[in-house]
Amino acid sequence: MSIKFSGWEVFCEKSRDLKPGQAPKSSRGYTMYHGTHKTNTTAIISSGFRPSAGGRLGPGVYCSRNINKAMGYPAFCPPNERVVLKLSVRVGKVKKIDGQAAGMSHTWHQHGYDTAWLPPTAGLEEDCVWDPKRLTVVGIAHCTDPATKTSLETLIKKQQKEPQGGQNTQKSAKCQVCGNQTELNHTIEKCWECKAAICPFMDKHVCHKRG
């Protein structure tokens, strides 16, 4: 007796949260945090981030998966004037900046990387994202003023419904076959049995052709 099966079924890990020392995987999306002065929040939400001119990892937008890291910024600012933004970050190609790659701490983007990741070996982990369009504000993680927090959350919801300018103008396309968000078009193939259109990133495909 022989068994013939055409198709597949997979279980995908879609968690956006990683352990503190766990390296972010390229082309994934993660929840991160960015601390800023409350006077900057409206412009960031409405128009997107403005990359810093420099820093420990060079130019870019700095954020962290550890909210405690973001809670300390801006450094010379009263705690009650700090706001921590919750972000959705598409990291793209990631470069780990450790002892072996210390020489690339300011040149990683020139080598084709979109994000530099500093592991929590000398403090709390930190990320630097080259393109601000890879970051989207999705919530307010910390704000001591309830009225300001409510106002900012309302603005975020408005931006999500009516995207305009800055960070929200560039959206990932959705694959018409697998339904997943993607920056690059997926290669569509045909099932070797039923000839139906299939995508390698589909969670499940079962061929119903009868022999």
C-alpha positions as CSV (number, residue, x, y, z in Angstrom):
1,M,0.0,0.0,0.0
2,S,1.3,3.5,-0.9
3,I,0.1,6.9,0.4
4,K,0.4,9.9,-1.8
5,F,0.0,13.4,-0.4
6,S,0.1,16.7,-2.3
7,G,0.3,19.8,-0.1
8,W,1.6,20.9,3.2
9,E,0.7,22.4,6.6
10,V,3.1,24.4,8.7
11,F,3.0,26.1,12.1
12,C,4.6,29.6,12.0
13,E,6.0,31.4,15.0
14,K,4.7,34.9,14.6
15,S,5.6,36.4,18.0
16,R,6.9,39.9,17.9
17,D,8.6,39.7,21.3
18,L,12.0,38.3,21.9
19,K,14.1,37.6,25.0
20,P,16.5,40.4,25.9
21,G,19.6,38.7,24.4
22,Q,17.9,37.0,21.5
23,A,18.9,38.4,18.1
24,P,16.3,39.9,15.9
25,K,15.8,38.0,12.6
26,S,16.1,39.8,9.3
27,S,12.9,40.8,7.5
28,R,10.8,40.4,10.6
29,G,8.6,42.9,12.4
30,Y,9.1,43.6,16.1
31,T,7.6,45.7,18.8
32,M,10.1,48.3,20.1
33,Y,10.1,51.5,22.1
34,H,11.4,55.1,21.6
35,G,11.7,57.7,24.3
36,T,11.3,61.4,23.4
37,H,10.3,64.7,24.9
38,K,6.5,65.2,25.0
39,T,6.8,68.3,22.7
40,N,8.1,66.0,19.9
41,T,5.4,63.4,19.9
42,T,2.8,65.1,17.8
43,A,5.2,65.7,14.9
44,I,6.6,62.1,15.1
45,I,3.1,60.6,15.0
46,S,1.9,62.9,12.2
47,S,5.0,63.1,10.0
48,G,7.3,60.3,11.0
49,F,10.8,60.2,12.6
50,R,13.7,62.3,11.8
51,P,17.0,60.3,11.9
52,S,19.6,61.5,14.3
53,A,22.9,62.8,12.8
54,G,25.0,60.4,14.9
55,G,25.2,58.3,18.0
56,R,26.7,55.1,19.3
57,L,25.6,53.3,16.1
58,G,25.8,56.2,13.7
59,P,23.0,58.0,12.0
60,G,19.4,56.6,12.2
61,V,16.4,56.2,14.5
62,Y,17.3,54.7,17.8
63,C,14.9,52.4,19.6
64,S,14.9,49.3,21.8
65,R,12.9,46.2,22.5
66,N,13.5,46.9,26.2
67,I,11.1,49.6,27.4
68,N,13.4,50.4,30.3
69,K,16.0,51.6,27.8
70,A,13.6,54.0,26.2
71,M,12.4,55.2,29.6
72,G,15.8,56.9,30.1
73,Y,15.5,59.2,27.1
74,P,15.9,62.0,26.5
75,A,18.8,61.9,29.0
76,F,18.7,65.5,30.3
77,C,14.9,65.7,30.7
78,P,12.6,65.6,33.7
79,P,10.8,62.2,33.9
80,N,7.4,63.8,33.7
81,E,8.2,65.3,30.3
82,R,9.3,62.0,28.8
83,V,6.9,60.0,26.5
84,V,7.7,56.5,25.4
85,L,6.3,55.6,22.0
86,K,5.4,52.0,21.2
87,L,6.5,51.1,17.7
88,S,6.1,48.5,15.0
89,V,9.5,48.1,13.4
90,R,10.3,46.3,10.1
91,V,14.0,45.6,10.7
92,G,15.0,44.5,7.2
93,K,18.5,43.2,7.1
94,V,20.1,43.2,10.6
95,K,23.7,43.5,11.6
96,K,24.8,42.5,15.1
97,I,27.3,44.9,16.4
98,D,29.6,42.9,18.8
99,G,33.3,42.6,19.4
100,Q,33.9,41.1,15.9
101,A,31.9,43.7,14.1
102,A,32.9,46.7,16.3
103,G,34.5,48.3,13.2
104,M,31.1,48.5,11.5
105,S,29.4,50.3,14.3
106,H,29.1,53.4,12.1
107,T,29.3,51.9,8.6
108,W,26.8,49.0,8.7
109,H,24.4,50.7,6.3
110,Q,27.2,51.0,3.7
111,H,27.4,47.2,3.8
112,G,23.7,46.8,2.9
113,Y,22.2,46.5,6.4
114,D,18.9,48.2,7.4
115,T,19.2,47.9,11.2
116,A,22.1,47.7,13.6
117,W,21.6,45.7,16.8
118,L,23.6,46.2,19.9
119,P,23.2,43.2,22.3
120,P,22.7,43.8,26.0
121,T,26.3,43.0,26.9
122,A,27.2,46.5,28.0
123,G,23.8,47.7,29.1
124,L,20.3,47.4,27.7
125,E,19.9,46.3,24.1
126,E,19.6,48.9,21.4
127,D,18.7,49.2,17.8
128,C,19.4,51.8,15.1
129,V,17.2,51.8,12.1
130,W,18.4,53.6,9.0
131,D,15.2,54.4,7.2
132,P,12.5,56.1,9.3
133,K,9.8,54.6,7.1
134,R,10.5,51.2,8.7
135,L,9.0,52.5,12.0
136,T,5.3,53.1,12.8
137,V,4.0,54.5,16.0
138,V,1.2,52.1,17.2
139,G,0.7,53.2,20.8
140,I,1.8,55.2,23.9
141,A,3.8,53.0,26.3
142,H,4.4,55.6,28.9
143,C,3.1,59.1,29.6
144,T,2.6,60.6,33.1
145,D,-0.1,63.1,31.9
146,P,-3.4,61.3,31.2
147,A,-4.8,64.1,29.1
148,T,-1.7,64.1,26.8
149,K,-1.7,60.3,26.6
150,T,-5.4,60.3,25.5
151,S,-4.7,63.0,22.9
152,L,-1.8,61.2,21.4
153,E,-3.6,57.9,21.3
154,T,-6.5,59.6,19.5
155,L,-4.0,61.1,17.0
156,I,-2.5,57.6,16.4
157,K,-5.9,56.1,15.7
158,K,-6.6,59.0,13.2
159,Q,-3.3,58.4,11.4
160,Q,-4.1,54.7,11.1
161,K,-7.4,55.4,9.6
162,E,-6.3,58.3,7.4
163,P,-2.6,57.7,6.6
164,Q,-0.9,60.9,5.3
165,G,2.8,61.8,5.0
166,G,5.8,60.4,6.8
167,Q,5.8,56.9,8.3
168,N,2.3,55.8,7.3
169,T,2.5,56.4,3.5
170,Q,4.5,53.3,2.7
171,K,2.6,50.1,3.4
172,S,3.7,46.6,2.7
173,A,1.8,45.0,-0.1
174,K,-0.3,42.0,0.6
175,C,0.3,38.8,-1.3
176,Q,-2.9,37.8,-3.1
177,V,-2.3,34.1,-2.6
178,C,-0.9,33.7,0.9
179,G,-2.4,36.9,2.4
180,N,0.7,37.9,4.2
181,Q,2.2,41.4,4.2
182,T,5.4,41.6,2.1
183,E,7.9,44.2,1.0
184,L,8.8,42.1,-2.0
185,N,6.5,40.3,-4.4
186,H,6.2,36.6,-3.6
187,T,7.0,34.2,-6.4
188,I,3.7,32.4,-7.3
189,E,4.0,28.8,-8.5
190,K,1.5,26.1,-9.6
191,C,0.6,23.0,-7.5
192,W,2.3,20.0,-9.1
193,E,-0.9,18.1,-8.9
194,C,-4.0,20.4,-9.2
195,K,-2.1,23.3,-10.9
196,A,-3.7,25.8,-8.5
197,A,-1.8,29.0,-7.8
198,I,0.3,28.5,-4.6
199,C,2.8,30.6,-2.7
200,P,5.8,29.1,-0.8
201,F,4.7,31.2,2.2
202,M,1.2,29.7,2.5
203,D,0.5,28.1,5.9
204,K,-1.5,25.3,4.2
205,H,-2.3,23.9,0.8
206,V,-4.1,20.7,0.2
207,C,-4.5,19.4,-3.3
208,H,-8.0,18.1,-4.0
209,K,-7.3,16.6,-7.4
210,R,-8.7,13.1,-7.7
211,G,-6.7,10.6,-9.6
